[in-house]
mmCIF file of C-alpha atoms in Angstrom:
data_model
loop_
_atom_site.group_PDB
_atom_site.id
_atom_site.type_symbol
_atom_site.label_atom_id
_atom_site.label_comp_id
_atom_site.label_asym_id
_atom_site.label_seq_id
_atom_site.Cartn_x
_atom_site.Cartn_y
_atom_site.Cartn_z
ATOM 1 C CA MET A 15 -149.216 -165.367 -13.905
ATOM 2 C CA ASP A 16 -147.872 -162.502 -11.582
ATOM 3 C CA TRP A 17 -146.423 -159.916 -14.240
ATOM 4 C CA LEU A 18 -145.660 -157.845 -10.710
ATOM 5 C CA GLU A 19 -143.206 -160.197 -9.252
ATOM 6 C CA ARG A 20 -141.622 -161.357 -12.746
ATOM 7 C CA THR A 21 -140.914 -157.774 -13.339
ATOM 8 C CA ALA A 22 -139.867 -157.920 -9.973
ATOM 9 C CA ARG A 23 -137.290 -160.384 -10.100
ATOM 10 C CA LEU A 24 -135.360 -159.906 -13.760
ATOM 11 C CA ARG A 25 -132.303 -161.389 -13.852
ATOM 12 C CA GLN A 26 -129.045 -158.917 -13.714
ATOM 13 C CA TRP A 27 -125.887 -159.297 -13.227
ATOM 14 C CA THR A 28 -125.044 -157.918 -10.187
ATOM 15 C CA ALA A 29 -122.215 -157.746 -7.351
ATOM 16 C CA GLY A 30 -121.247 -155.366 -4.804
ATOM 17 C CA GLY A 31 -123.959 -153.215 -5.527
ATOM 18 C CA VAL A 32 -122.990 -152.861 -9.119
ATOM 19 C CA ARG A 33 -125.920 -151.007 -11.438
ATOM 20 C CA ALA A 34 -127.063 -153.251 -14.077
ATOM 21 C CA PRO A 35 -130.175 -150.956 -15.306
ATOM 22 C CA HIS A 36 -129.973 -152.412 -18.772
ATOM 23 C CA LYS A 37 -133.135 -154.713 -18.609
ATOM 24 C CA PRO A 38 -135.313 -152.255 -16.512
ATOM 25 C CA LEU A 39 -134.452 -149.131 -19.026
ATOM 26 C CA LEU A 40 -135.288 -151.743 -22.035
ATOM 27 C CA LEU A 41 -138.550 -152.684 -20.036
ATOM 28 C CA LEU A 42 -139.670 -149.007 -19.325
ATOM 29 C CA TYR A 43 -138.955 -148.727 -23.002
ATOM 30 C CA ALA A 44 -141.094 -151.328 -24.094
ATOM 31 C CA LEU A 45 -144.247 -151.010 -21.914
ATOM 32 C CA ALA A 46 -143.716 -146.938 -23.439
ATOM 33 C CA ARG A 47 -144.097 -148.480 -26.775
ATOM 34 C CA PHE A 48 -146.485 -150.512 -26.615
ATOM 35 C CA GLN A 49 -148.916 -147.896 -25.086
ATOM 36 C CA GLN A 50 -148.587 -145.995 -27.901
ATOM 37 C CA ASP A 51 -148.849 -149.144 -30.513
ATOM 38 C CA PRO A 52 -150.231 -152.187 -28.727
ATOM 39 C CA ASP A 53 -149.597 -154.927 -32.000
ATOM 40 C CA GLY A 54 -146.286 -152.805 -33.100
ATOM 41 C CA GLU A 55 -142.854 -154.507 -33.289
ATOM 42 C CA LEU A 56 -139.194 -152.853 -32.305
ATOM 43 C CA PRO A 57 -136.621 -152.905 -34.693
ATOM 44 C CA TYR A 58 -133.351 -153.604 -32.850
ATOM 45 C CA SER A 59 -131.543 -150.710 -35.063
ATOM 46 C CA THR A 60 -134.511 -148.774 -33.133
ATOM 47 C CA VAL A 61 -133.840 -150.209 -29.678
ATOM 48 C CA GLU A 62 -130.390 -149.445 -30.311
ATOM 49 C CA THR A 63 -130.630 -146.029 -30.209
ATOM 50 C CA ALA A 64 -133.587 -145.514 -27.670
ATOM 51 C CA LEU A 65 -131.344 -147.785 -25.278
ATOM 52 C CA ALA A 66 -127.873 -146.345 -25.633
ATOM 53 C CA ASP A 67 -129.174 -142.751 -25.607
ATOM 54 C CA LEU A 68 -131.214 -143.748 -21.916
ATOM 55 C CA LEU A 69 -128.127 -145.924 -20.660
ATOM 56 C CA ILE A 70 -126.046 -142.896 -21.319
ATOM 57 C CA GLU A 71 -127.884 -140.994 -19.110
ATOM 58 C CA TYR A 72 -129.569 -142.999 -16.615
ATOM 59 C CA GLY A 73 -126.688 -145.646 -16.570
ATOM 60 C CA PRO A 74 -123.697 -146.332 -14.845
ATOM 61 C CA GLY A 75 -120.108 -144.391 -16.095
ATOM 62 C CA ARG A 76 -119.115 -147.774 -17.936
ATOM 63 C CA ARG A 77 -120.798 -148.292 -21.412
ATOM 64 C CA THR A 78 -122.018 -151.453 -22.739
ATOM 65 C CA SER A 79 -123.974 -153.014 -25.649
ATOM 66 C CA PRO A 80 -128.420 -152.494 -26.199
ATOM 67 C CA ALA A 81 -128.064 -155.984 -27.376
ATOM 68 C CA TYR A 82 -127.072 -157.693 -23.917
ATOM 69 C CA PRO A 83 -130.859 -156.791 -22.390
ATOM 70 C CA PHE A 84 -131.957 -157.074 -26.473
ATOM 71 C CA HIS A 85 -131.245 -161.239 -26.544
ATOM 72 C CA HIS A 86 -131.024 -161.889 -22.369
ATOM 73 C CA LEU A 87 -134.082 -160.292 -21.577
ATOM 74 C CA VAL A 88 -135.869 -162.691 -23.465
ATOM 75 C CA ASN A 89 -135.224 -165.387 -20.743
ATOM 76 C CA ASP A 90 -137.162 -162.970 -18.274
ATOM 77 C CA GLY A 91 -140.517 -164.194 -19.926
ATOM 78 C CA VAL A 92 -141.339 -160.649 -20.568
ATOM 79 C CA TRP A 93 -139.726 -160.370 -24.157
ATOM 80 C CA GLU A 94 -140.021 -161.991 -27.258
ATOM 81 C CA VAL A 95 -137.505 -161.628 -30.216
ATOM 82 C CA HIS A 96 -137.994 -162.635 -34.135
ATOM 83 C CA THR A 97 -135.766 -162.263 -37.108
ATOM 84 C CA THR A 98 -137.135 -163.167 -40.827
ATOM 85 C CA ARG A 99 -136.049 -166.512 -40.212
ATOM 86 C CA GLY A 100 -138.537 -166.752 -36.895
ATOM 87 C CA PRO A 101 -139.099 -166.474 -33.324
ATOM 88 C CA GLY A 102 -135.973 -166.501 -31.356
ATOM 89 C CA SER A 103 -132.563 -164.168 -31.457
ATOM 90 C CA PRO A 104 -129.323 -164.750 -33.347
ATOM 91 C CA GLY A 105 -127.224 -163.785 -29.713
ATOM 92 C CA THR A 106 -126.089 -160.416 -28.664
ATOM 93 C CA GLY A 107 -124.037 -159.926 -31.384
ATOM 94 C CA VAL A 108 -124.584 -156.031 -32.752
ATOM 95 C CA ARG A 109 -123.977 -157.263 -36.643
ATOM 96 C CA GLU A 110 -126.250 -160.364 -36.099
ATOM 97 C CA LEU A 111 -128.792 -158.470 -34.776
ATOM 98 C CA ARG A 112 -128.743 -155.705 -37.509
ATOM 99 C CA ALA A 113 -128.347 -158.287 -40.506
ATOM 100 C CA SER A 114 -130.972 -160.523 -39.251
ATOM 101 C CA GLY A 115 -133.718 -157.818 -39.314
ATOM 102 C CA ALA A 116 -134.473 -158.851 -35.690
ATOM 103 C CA THR A 117 -136.901 -156.683 -33.994
ATOM 104 C CA GLY A 118 -138.481 -157.455 -30.170
ATOM 105 C CA ARG A 119 -141.281 -156.707 -28.223
ATOM 106 C CA LEU A 120 -143.275 -157.815 -25.000
ATOM 107 C CA ALA A 121 -144.401 -161.158 -24.459
ATOM 108 C CA GLU A 122 -147.319 -162.232 -26.029
ATOM 109 C CA ASP A 123 -149.157 -163.174 -23.121
ATOM 110 C CA LEU A 124 -147.840 -159.758 -21.204
ATOM 111 C CA ARG A 125 -149.766 -158.256 -24.138
ATOM 112 C CA THR A 126 -152.980 -159.886 -23.178
ATOM 113 C CA SER A 127 -152.695 -159.221 -19.734
ATOM 114 C CA LEU A 128 -151.923 -155.153 -20.344
ATOM 115 C CA ARG A 129 -154.750 -155.621 -22.217
ATOM 116 C CA ARG A 130 -156.938 -156.994 -19.718
ATOM 117 C CA ASP A 131 -156.202 -154.802 -17.318
ATOM 118 C CA THR A 132 -155.175 -151.311 -17.796
ATOM 119 C CA SER A 133 -153.584 -150.562 -14.177
ATOM 120 C CA LEU A 134 -151.310 -153.321 -14.678
ATOM 121 C CA LEU A 135 -149.183 -151.108 -16.656
ATOM 122 C CA PRO A 136 -148.933 -148.662 -14.445
ATOM 123 C CA ARG A 137 -147.615 -150.752 -11.630
ATOM 124 C CA MET A 138 -145.055 -152.406 -13.482
ATOM 125 C CA THR A 139 -143.473 -149.442 -14.130
ATOM 126 C CA ARG A 140 -144.089 -148.192 -10.564
ATOM 127 C CA VAL A 141 -141.680 -151.653 -9.728
ATOM 128 C CA LEU A 142 -139.326 -150.439 -12.449
ATOM 129 C CA LEU A 143 -138.818 -147.562 -11.114
ATOM 130 C CA ASP A 144 -138.959 -148.627 -7.216
ATOM 131 C CA LEU A 145 -136.531 -151.165 -7.463
ATOM 132 C CA HIS A 146 -133.496 -149.319 -10.258
ATOM 133 C CA PHE A 147 -134.001 -145.642 -9.847
ATOM 134 C CA PRO A 148 -134.542 -142.998 -6.896
ATOM 135 C CA PRO A 149 -137.903 -140.948 -6.502
ATOM 136 C CA SER A 150 -135.648 -137.471 -7.423
ATOM 137 C CA LEU A 151 -135.822 -139.452 -11.582
ATOM 138 C CA HIS A 152 -139.051 -141.553 -11.931
ATOM 139 C CA ASP A 153 -140.952 -138.326 -13.476
ATOM 140 C CA ASP A 154 -137.691 -137.649 -15.945
ATOM 141 C CA LEU A 155 -137.429 -140.986 -16.856
ATOM 142 C CA CYS A 156 -141.194 -141.375 -17.583
ATOM 143 C CA GLN A 157 -140.893 -138.500 -20.399
ATOM 144 C CA ALA A 158 -137.777 -140.428 -21.744
ATOM 145 C CA VAL A 159 -139.015 -143.241 -22.519
ATOM 146 C CA GLY A 160 -142.067 -141.322 -23.457
ATOM 147 C CA LEU A 161 -143.950 -143.104 -21.127
ATOM 148 C CA GLU A 162 -147.705 -141.148 -19.984
ATOM 149 C CA LEU A 163 -149.096 -141.749 -16.795
ATOM 150 C CA LYS A 164 -151.880 -140.168 -14.482
ATOM 151 C CA PRO A 165 -150.509 -138.215 -11.806
ATOM 152 C CA ALA A 166 -152.104 -140.985 -9.543
ATOM 153 C CA GLU A 167 -150.552 -143.658 -11.194
ATOM 154 C CA THR A 168 -147.160 -142.478 -10.094
ATOM 155 C CA ALA A 169 -147.385 -143.097 -6.681
ATOM 156 C CA ALA A 170 -146.853 -146.312 -4.628
ATOM 157 C CA LEU A 171 -149.539 -148.057 -5.597
ATOM 158 C CA PRO A 172 -151.116 -151.889 -3.867
ATOM 159 C CA GLY A 173 -149.640 -155.035 -4.678
ATOM 160 C CA ALA A 174 -145.859 -153.788 -5.709
ATOM 161 C CA PRO A 175 -143.679 -155.764 -4.434
ATOM 162 C CA ARG A 176 -141.039 -154.481 -1.786
ATOM 163 C CA SER A 177 -138.063 -156.067 -0.145
ATOM 164 C CA ARG A 178 -137.833 -153.810 2.915
ATOM 165 C CA GLN A 179 -139.443 -150.404 4.575
ATOM 166 C CA ARG A 180 -138.736 -147.010 3.943
ATOM 167 C CA ASP A 181 -137.958 -144.990 7.544
ATOM 168 C CA ALA A 182 -140.377 -142.199 7.262
ATOM 169 C CA ARG A 183 -137.717 -140.098 9.388
ATOM 170 C CA MET A 184 -134.955 -139.947 7.034
ATOM 171 C CA ARG A 185 -136.041 -136.588 5.640
ATOM 172 C CA GLU A 186 -136.300 -135.241 8.984
ATOM 173 C CA LEU A 187 -133.586 -136.706 10.427
ATOM 174 C CA VAL A 188 -131.125 -135.804 7.355
ATOM 175 C CA LEU A 189 -132.655 -131.982 7.566
ATOM 176 C CA THR A 190 -131.615 -131.343 11.155
ATOM 177 C CA ALA A 191 -128.390 -132.894 10.955
ATOM 178 C CA TYR A 192 -127.284 -130.443 8.281
ATOM 179 C CA GLU A 193 -129.682 -127.743 9.566
ATOM 180 C CA TYR A 194 -132.260 -127.285 6.769
ATOM 181 C CA GLN A 195 -129.620 -126.101 3.815
ATOM 182 C CA CYS A 196 -127.980 -127.068 1.082
ATOM 183 C CA ALA A 197 -124.605 -129.153 2.101
ATOM 184 C CA PHE A 198 -123.395 -128.025 -1.779
ATOM 185 C CA CYS A 199 -124.730 -124.415 -1.908
ATOM 186 C CA GLY A 200 -125.499 -123.209 1.662
ATOM 187 C CA TYR A 201 -129.636 -122.938 -0.087
ATOM 188 C CA ASP A 202 -132.141 -122.574 3.272
ATOM 189 C CA GLY A 203 -135.104 -121.514 2.182
ATOM 190 C CA ARG A 204 -138.711 -121.405 4.040
ATOM 191 C CA ILE A 205 -141.946 -119.851 4.203
ATOM 192 C CA GLY A 206 -142.419 -118.961 7.676
ATOM 193 C CA THR A 207 -140.541 -121.866 9.293
ATOM 194 C CA VAL A 208 -141.561 -124.364 6.862
ATOM 195 C CA PRO A 209 -138.342 -125.296 4.273
ATOM 196 C CA VAL A 210 -139.256 -125.053 0.840
ATOM 197 C CA GLY A 211 -136.705 -126.542 -2.136
ATOM 198 C CA LEU A 212 -134.500 -128.534 0.009
ATOM 199 C CA GLU A 213 -134.804 -132.459 0.508
ATOM 200 C CA ALA A 214 -132.468 -135.836 1.889
ATOM 201 C CA ALA A 215 -130.734 -137.560 -0.721
ATOM 202 C CA HIS A 216 -129.109 -140.943 -0.561
ATOM 203 C CA VAL A 217 -126.221 -141.112 -1.243
ATOM 204 C CA ARG A 218 -126.247 -145.318 -2.120
ATOM 205 C CA TRP A 219 -130.069 -145.102 -3.456
ATOM 206 C CA TRP A 220 -132.355 -147.235 -1.172
ATOM 207 C CA ALA A 221 -133.101 -149.339 -4.271
ATOM 208 C CA PHE A 222 -129.395 -150.419 -3.844
ATOM 209 C CA ASP A 223 -129.340 -151.528 0.329
ATOM 210 C CA GLY A 224 -128.606 -147.551 0.925
ATOM 211 C CA PRO A 225 -129.736 -147.134 4.470
ATOM 212 C CA ASP A 226 -132.093 -145.022 5.913
ATOM 213 C CA GLU A 227 -129.669 -143.304 8.033
ATOM 214 C CA VAL A 228 -128.012 -140.069 8.541
ATOM 215 C CA ASP A 229 -124.484 -141.624 7.249
ATOM 216 C CA ASN A 230 -126.256 -142.150 4.055
ATOM 217 C CA GLY A 231 -127.706 -138.736 3.753
ATOM 218 C CA LEU A 232 -126.834 -135.511 2.425
ATOM 219 C CA CYS A 233 -129.339 -132.278 2.900
ATOM 220 C CA LEU A 234 -129.899 -130.548 -1.149
ATOM 221 C CA CYS A 235 -131.952 -128.094 -2.734
ATOM 222 C CA SER A 236 -134.153 -129.782 -5.061
ATOM 223 C CA LEU A 237 -131.570 -129.121 -7.871
ATOM 224 C CA HIS A 238 -128.469 -129.870 -6.613
ATOM 225 C CA HIS A 239 -130.218 -133.283 -5.595
ATOM 226 C CA LYS A 240 -131.531 -134.119 -9.411
ATOM 227 C CA LEU A 241 -127.658 -133.583 -10.013
ATOM 228 C CA PHE A 242 -126.488 -135.233 -7.683
ATOM 229 C CA ASP A 243 -128.807 -138.412 -9.213
ATOM 230 C CA LYS A 244 -127.795 -137.971 -12.526
ATOM 231 C CA GLY A 245 -124.512 -138.163 -12.021
ATOM 232 C CA VAL A 246 -123.539 -134.596 -12.867
ATOM 233 C CA LEU A 247 -121.740 -133.798 -9.372
ATOM 234 C CA GLY A 248 -120.573 -136.468 -6.238
ATOM 235 C CA LEU A 249 -118.162 -135.956 -3.454
ATOM 236 C CA ALA A 250 -115.156 -136.865 -3.414
ATOM 237 C CA ASP A 251 -113.476 -138.627 -0.586
ATOM 238 C CA ASP A 252 -111.987 -135.456 1.103
ATOM 239 C CA ASP A 253 -115.645 -134.469 0.951
ATOM 240 C CA THR A 254 -115.308 -131.820 -1.569
ATOM 241 C CA VAL A 255 -117.582 -131.285 -4.714
ATOM 242 C CA LEU A 256 -117.402 -133.356 -7.977
ATOM 243 C CA VAL A 257 -118.311 -131.759 -11.120
ATOM 244 C CA SER A 258 -118.232 -134.216 -14.165
ATOM 245 C CA GLN A 259 -116.135 -132.546 -17.146
ATOM 246 C CA GLN A 260 -119.444 -133.692 -19.313
ATOM 247 C CA PHE A 261 -121.419 -131.067 -17.288
ATOM 248 C CA VAL A 262 -121.205 -128.182 -19.610
ATOM 249 C CA SER A 263 -123.048 -124.978 -19.497
ATOM 250 C CA THR A 264 -122.273 -121.293 -20.287
ATOM 251 C CA SER A 265 -125.601 -119.642 -18.820
ATOM 252 C CA PRO A 266 -124.293 -117.802 -15.551
ATOM 253 C CA ALA A 267 -126.885 -120.185 -13.418
ATOM 254 C CA GLY A 268 -125.214 -123.083 -15.015
ATOM 255 C CA ARG A 269 -121.782 -122.045 -14.007
ATOM 256 C CA GLN A 270 -122.594 -121.686 -10.801
ATOM 257 C CA VAL A 271 -123.201 -125.658 -10.773
ATOM 258 C CA ILE A 272 -118.965 -125.568 -12.452
ATOM 259 C CA ASP A 273 -118.377 -123.296 -10.302
ATOM 260 C CA LEU A 274 -119.101 -126.297 -7.037
ATOM 261 C CA ALA A 275 -116.210 -128.113 -8.329
ATOM 262 C CA GLY A 276 -113.646 -128.683 -5.301
ATOM 263 C CA ARG A 277 -115.554 -126.679 -2.412
ATOM 264 C CA SER A 278 -116.241 -128.246 0.774
ATOM 265 C CA ILE A 279 -119.498 -129.777 1.477
ATOM 266 C CA ILE A 280 -121.345 -127.829 4.477
ATOM 267 C CA GLY A 281 -120.903 -130.800 7.083
ATOM 268 C CA PRO A 282 -123.734 -131.730 9.255
ATOM 269 C CA GLN A 283 -123.580 -130.445 13.060
ATOM 270 C CA ALA A 284 -121.268 -131.508 15.563
ATOM 271 C CA GLY A 285 -122.039 -134.918 16.720
ATOM 272 C CA ALA A 286 -124.122 -135.759 13.875
ATOM 273 C CA GLU A 287 -123.226 -138.795 11.734
ATOM 274 C CA ARG A 288 -121.146 -138.020 8.590
ATOM 275 C CA ILE A 289 -121.138 -139.837 5.083
ATOM 276 C CA HIS A 290 -119.931 -143.145 5.422
ATOM 277 C CA PRO A 291 -116.674 -143.549 2.995
ATOM 278 C CA ARG A 292 -118.473 -147.093 1.687
ATOM 279 C CA HIS A 293 -121.796 -144.535 0.584
ATOM 280 C CA ARG A 294 -119.646 -142.271 -0.989
ATOM 281 C CA SER A 295 -117.447 -144.822 -2.734
ATOM 282 C CA TRP A 296 -120.297 -146.425 -4.009
ATOM 283 C CA HIS A 297 -121.787 -143.706 -5.495
ATOM 284 C CA THR A 298 -118.508 -142.515 -7.382
ATOM 285 C CA GLN A 299 -118.826 -145.953 -8.900
ATOM 286 C CA GLN A 300 -122.208 -146.255 -9.865
ATOM 287 C CA VAL A 301 -123.644 -142.665 -10.446
ATOM 288 C CA PHE A 302 -120.794 -140.218 -11.319
ATOM 289 C CA HIS A 303 -120.450 -140.113 -14.862
ATOM 290 C CA GLY A 304 -117.204 -139.807 -16.275
ATOM 291 C CA LEU A 305 -114.118 -137.681 -14.624
ATOM 292 C CA PRO A 306 -114.218 -134.786 -12.525
ATOM 293 C CA ARG A 307 -113.893 -131.213 -13.748
ATOM 294 C CA PRO A 308 -110.584 -129.361 -12.169
ATOM 295 C CA ARG A 309 -110.675 -127.294 -8.780
ATOM 296 C CA VAL A 310 -112.243 -123.811 -9.199
ATOM 297 C CA ALA A 311 -109.635 -121.270 -8.432
ATOM 298 C CA ALA A 312 -110.407 -119.095 -5.600
ATOM 299 C CA ALA A 313 -110.987 -115.222 -6.636
ATOM 300 C CA PRO A 314 -107.904 -113.063 -5.609
#
């Protein structure tokens, strides 16, 4: 059985680029728990709390119940559910899952394969990360679910299914278009002639058919790239910066992020393509969290 192909083909509700990372997050969480206790079972009440937190931080803005992936992941052949009555899930009802003492864990055949081949777990992890999340979040997500991987295991591994190849020129094209400065704050640090801490951010994530093209890219400093991919920062239709009301900080450094609200981005140089509205709209709907803060009043 090709577990990598099965991992890559998790059945998810999709329509118009809508993100539904519920099953991938549950499977990442289950792989982490297997790593810690290969024979352990996961009570629904434990998964419910952990998965709800993961969905808040790494899922889209809309809320859905962790009960759905807990029940439906069984259909993908990588997960099994038992209750006090025996094998099988009682459904997606939260009350039924709690009352029936439902527990879940990786499917028996998958657990056997993971024990036999120690490289399978990091390879499955890599498939889930590459297909559902941007690279800026991979390390954070592994830490959030408790996956302990060696640095070499977090790099691209052979045998991982990929639907298309990335364009290696993307970073240089985007940084050149934005003249090597962060579009949000203007940071342009270098060591000699080499840019430091500047990255090419995809507006519409590559994992969700975002093209490796300048009209889908922003030159951002490392901090603002991470906050952009986390949904703390976004883009309004007039190319001003959105800052989520859910982001809170009282430190001077954190206030600098809040003060970006309503500020016009530093656009690309003349002749370079600006962000396409369809990519900007996707990010606002699928990544940005909550409502934007009001524009910061200009100092007198």
